[in-house]
Amino acid sequence: MRILEERILKDGKVFSGNVLKVDSFLNHQIDVKLLAEIGKELKKLYNDCAITKVLTIEASGIGVGCMVAQFFDCPLIFAKKSKTINIKGDVYTSQVESFTHQCTYDIIVSKDFLKNTDTVLIVDDFLAKGNALNGLIDIVRQAGAKLAGCGIAIEKGYQGGGDKLRNQGIRVESMAIIEKMDDKTGEIVFRR
Ligand code: 5GP
């Protein structure tokens, strides 16, 4: 999406450790109109998939997830991050290695909200190594639901997570794919 790429070039800041900060429009302050454009585009791409649930992970996926779910006229579920293992059996759980915090945490989704009759679109703000998406995909599989695919705002293509999933036959649509970025010069190059 050209408008997202332009916004990344204008306001994104490259930090060491392969981190792109987009706090001024996606991760702290949110440009709702820009998110609406992302929602519209994902609706176009997944229009034929009869999506019944959008699934994301807290916290930064929730904004984009809400917007996408609105276009599909379906609920958004966000997986909660949990430090304690839930033993009650009323939740699906998976483990995710955090890209930004360098730790592993459990994610949980209540069995009340995800069923084997659901068709799920997974969304997130960023895709790097694919750990967050793998955890969410695991939860969709545990529920016996159908996975339509994934919709991502910003993929850092050079970190490989997206292509690994595509090679497994999972549909991944990213609104902007960064091919390389340099924290010394601030240069950001997109995949074409
Ligand atoms: P992955 O699990 O694919 O390695 O990383 C994706 C998750 O890490 C996303 O949920 C996102 O919150 C966070 N993340 C990964 N890379 C970045 C980045 O460059 N900037 C920001 N703000 N978050 C990132």
PDB file of N, CA, C and O in Angstrom, residues 35-43 47 66-74:
ATOM      1  N   LEU A  35      -5.462   3.266   9.369  1.00  0.00           N
ATOM      2  CA  LEU A  35      -5.892   1.902   9.716  1.00  0.00           C
ATOM      3  C   LEU A  35      -7.130   1.498   8.927  1.00  0.00           C
ATOM      4  O   LEU A  35      -7.285   0.345   8.521  1.00  0.00           O
ATOM      5  N   ALA A  36      -8.017   2.470   8.692  1.00  0.00           N
ATOM      6  CA  ALA A  36      -9.223   2.170   7.903  1.00  0.00           C
ATOM      7  C   ALA A  36      -8.849   1.761   6.487  1.00  0.00           C
ATOM      8  O   ALA A  36      -9.460   0.862   5.903  1.00  0.00           O
ATOM      9  N   GLU A  37      -7.819   2.384   5.929  1.00  0.00           N
ATOM     10  CA  GLU A  37      -7.363   2.016   4.579  1.00  0.00           C
ATOM     11  C   GLU A  37      -6.809   0.589   4.584  1.00  0.00           C
ATOM     12  O   GLU A  37      -7.019  -0.171   3.638  1.00  0.00           O
ATOM     13  N   ILE A  38      -6.122   0.240   5.654  1.00  0.00           N
ATOM     14  CA  ILE A  38      -5.598  -1.128   5.774  1.00  0.00           C
ATOM     15  C   ILE A  38      -6.762  -2.118   5.881  1.00  0.00           C
ATOM     16  O   ILE A  38      -6.781  -3.165   5.224  1.00  0.00           O
ATOM     17  N   GLY A  39      -7.752  -1.762   6.694  1.00  0.00           N
ATOM     18  CA  GLY A  39      -8.933  -2.613   6.835  1.00  0.00           C
ATOM     19  C   GLY A  39      -9.642  -2.816   5.502  1.00  0.00           C
ATOM     20  O   GLY A  39     -10.040  -3.934   5.148  1.00  0.00           O
ATOM     21  N   LYS A  40      -9.769  -1.728   4.750  1.00  0.00           N
ATOM     22  CA  LYS A  40     -10.455  -1.771   3.448  1.00  0.00           C
ATOM     23  C   LYS A  40      -9.706  -2.700   2.487  1.00  0.00           C
ATOM     24  O   LYS A  40     -10.294  -3.499   1.777  1.00  0.00           O
ATOM     25  N   GLU A  41      -8.391  -2.574   2.481  1.00  0.00           N
ATOM     26  CA  GLU A  41      -7.565  -3.377   1.574  1.00  0.00           C
ATOM     27  C   GLU A  41      -7.644  -4.875   1.943  1.00  0.00           C
ATOM     28  O   GLU A  41      -7.778  -5.728   1.057  1.00  0.00           O
ATOM     29  N   LEU A  42      -7.604  -5.168   3.242  1.00  0.00           N
ATOM     30  CA  LEU A  42      -7.688  -6.578   3.644  1.00  0.00           C
ATOM     31  C   LEU A  42      -9.072  -7.149   3.353  1.00  0.00           C
ATOM     32  O   LEU A  42      -9.213  -8.320   2.989  1.00  0.00           O
ATOM     33  N   LYS A  43     -10.083  -6.320   3.478  1.00  0.00           N
ATOM     34  CA  LYS A  43     -11.443  -6.763   3.127  1.00  0.00           C
ATOM     35  C   LYS A  43     -11.495  -7.130   1.641  1.00  0.00           C
ATOM     36  O   LYS A  43     -12.075  -8.148   1.251  1.00  0.00           O
ATOM     37  N   ASN A  47     -12.162 -10.953   0.673  1.00  0.00           N
ATOM     38  CA  ASN A  47     -13.609 -10.804   0.551  1.00  0.00           C
ATOM     39  C   ASN A  47     -14.340 -12.120   0.308  1.00  0.00           C
ATOM     40  O   ASN A  47     -15.454 -12.315   0.784  1.00  0.00           O
ATOM     41  N   CYS A  66      -9.332  -4.313  15.295  1.00  0.00           N
ATOM     42  CA  CYS A  66     -10.675  -3.711  15.394  1.00  0.00           C
ATOM     43  C   CYS A  66     -11.127  -3.186  14.037  1.00  0.00           C
ATOM     44  O   CYS A  66     -12.271  -3.385  13.621  1.00  0.00           O
ATOM     45  N   MET A  67     -10.212  -2.513  13.388  1.00  0.00           N
ATOM     46  CA  MET A  67     -10.560  -1.894  12.113  1.00  0.00           C
ATOM     47  C   MET A  67     -10.879  -2.950  11.067  1.00  0.00           C
ATOM     48  O   MET A  67     -11.855  -2.840  10.332  1.00  0.00           O
ATOM     49  N   VAL A  68     -10.088  -3.988  11.025  1.00  0.00           N
ATOM     50  CA  VAL A  68     -10.306  -5.062  10.043  1.00  0.00           C
ATOM     51  C   VAL A  68     -11.635  -5.762  10.337  1.00  0.00           C
ATOM     52  O   VAL A  68     -12.430  -6.011   9.429  1.00  0.00           O
ATOM     53  N   ALA A  69     -11.867  -6.062  11.603  1.00  0.00           N
ATOM     54  CA  ALA A  69     -13.102  -6.768  11.971  1.00  0.00           C
ATOM     55  C   ALA A  69     -14.340  -5.962  11.595  1.00  0.00           C
ATOM     56  O   ALA A  69     -15.364  -6.511  11.189  1.00  0.00           O
ATOM     57  N   GLN A  70     -14.230  -4.654  11.686  1.00  0.00           N
ATOM     58  CA  GLN A  70     -15.361  -3.799  11.320  1.00  0.00           C
ATOM     59  C   GLN A  70     -15.714  -3.997   9.842  1.00  0.00           C
ATOM     60  O   GLN A  70     -16.889  -4.088   9.480  1.00  0.00           O
ATOM     61  N   PHE A  71     -14.701  -4.098   8.991  1.00  0.00           N
ATOM     62  CA  PHE A  71     -14.962  -4.271   7.557  1.00  0.00           C
ATOM     63  C   PHE A  71     -15.544  -5.656   7.251  1.00  0.00           C
ATOM     64  O   PHE A  71     -16.283  -5.813   6.290  1.00  0.00           O
ATOM     65  N   PHE A  72     -15.205  -6.648   8.060  1.00  0.00           N
ATOM     66  CA  PHE A  72     -15.754  -7.991   7.835  1.00  0.00           C
ATOM     67  C   PHE A  72     -17.056  -8.201   8.602  1.00  0.00           C
ATOM     68  O   PHE A  72     -17.660  -9.268   8.507  1.00  0.00           O
ATOM     69  N   ASP A  73     -17.433  -7.192   9.385  1.00  0.00           N
ATOM     70  CA  ASP A  73     -18.660  -7.266  10.168  1.00  0.00           C
ATOM     71  C   ASP A  73     -18.671  -8.528  11.047  1.00  0.00           C
ATOM     72  O   ASP A  73     -19.644  -9.288  11.073  1.00  0.00           O
ATOM     73  N   CYS A  74     -17.551  -8.741  11.734  1.00  0.00           N
ATOM     74  CA  CYS A  74     -17.434  -9.925  12.602  1.00  0.00           C
ATOM     75  C   CYS A  74     -16.669  -9.514  13.863  1.00  0.00           C
ATOM     76  O   CYS A  74     -16.071  -8.448  13.905  1.00  0.00           O
TER      77      CYS A  74
END
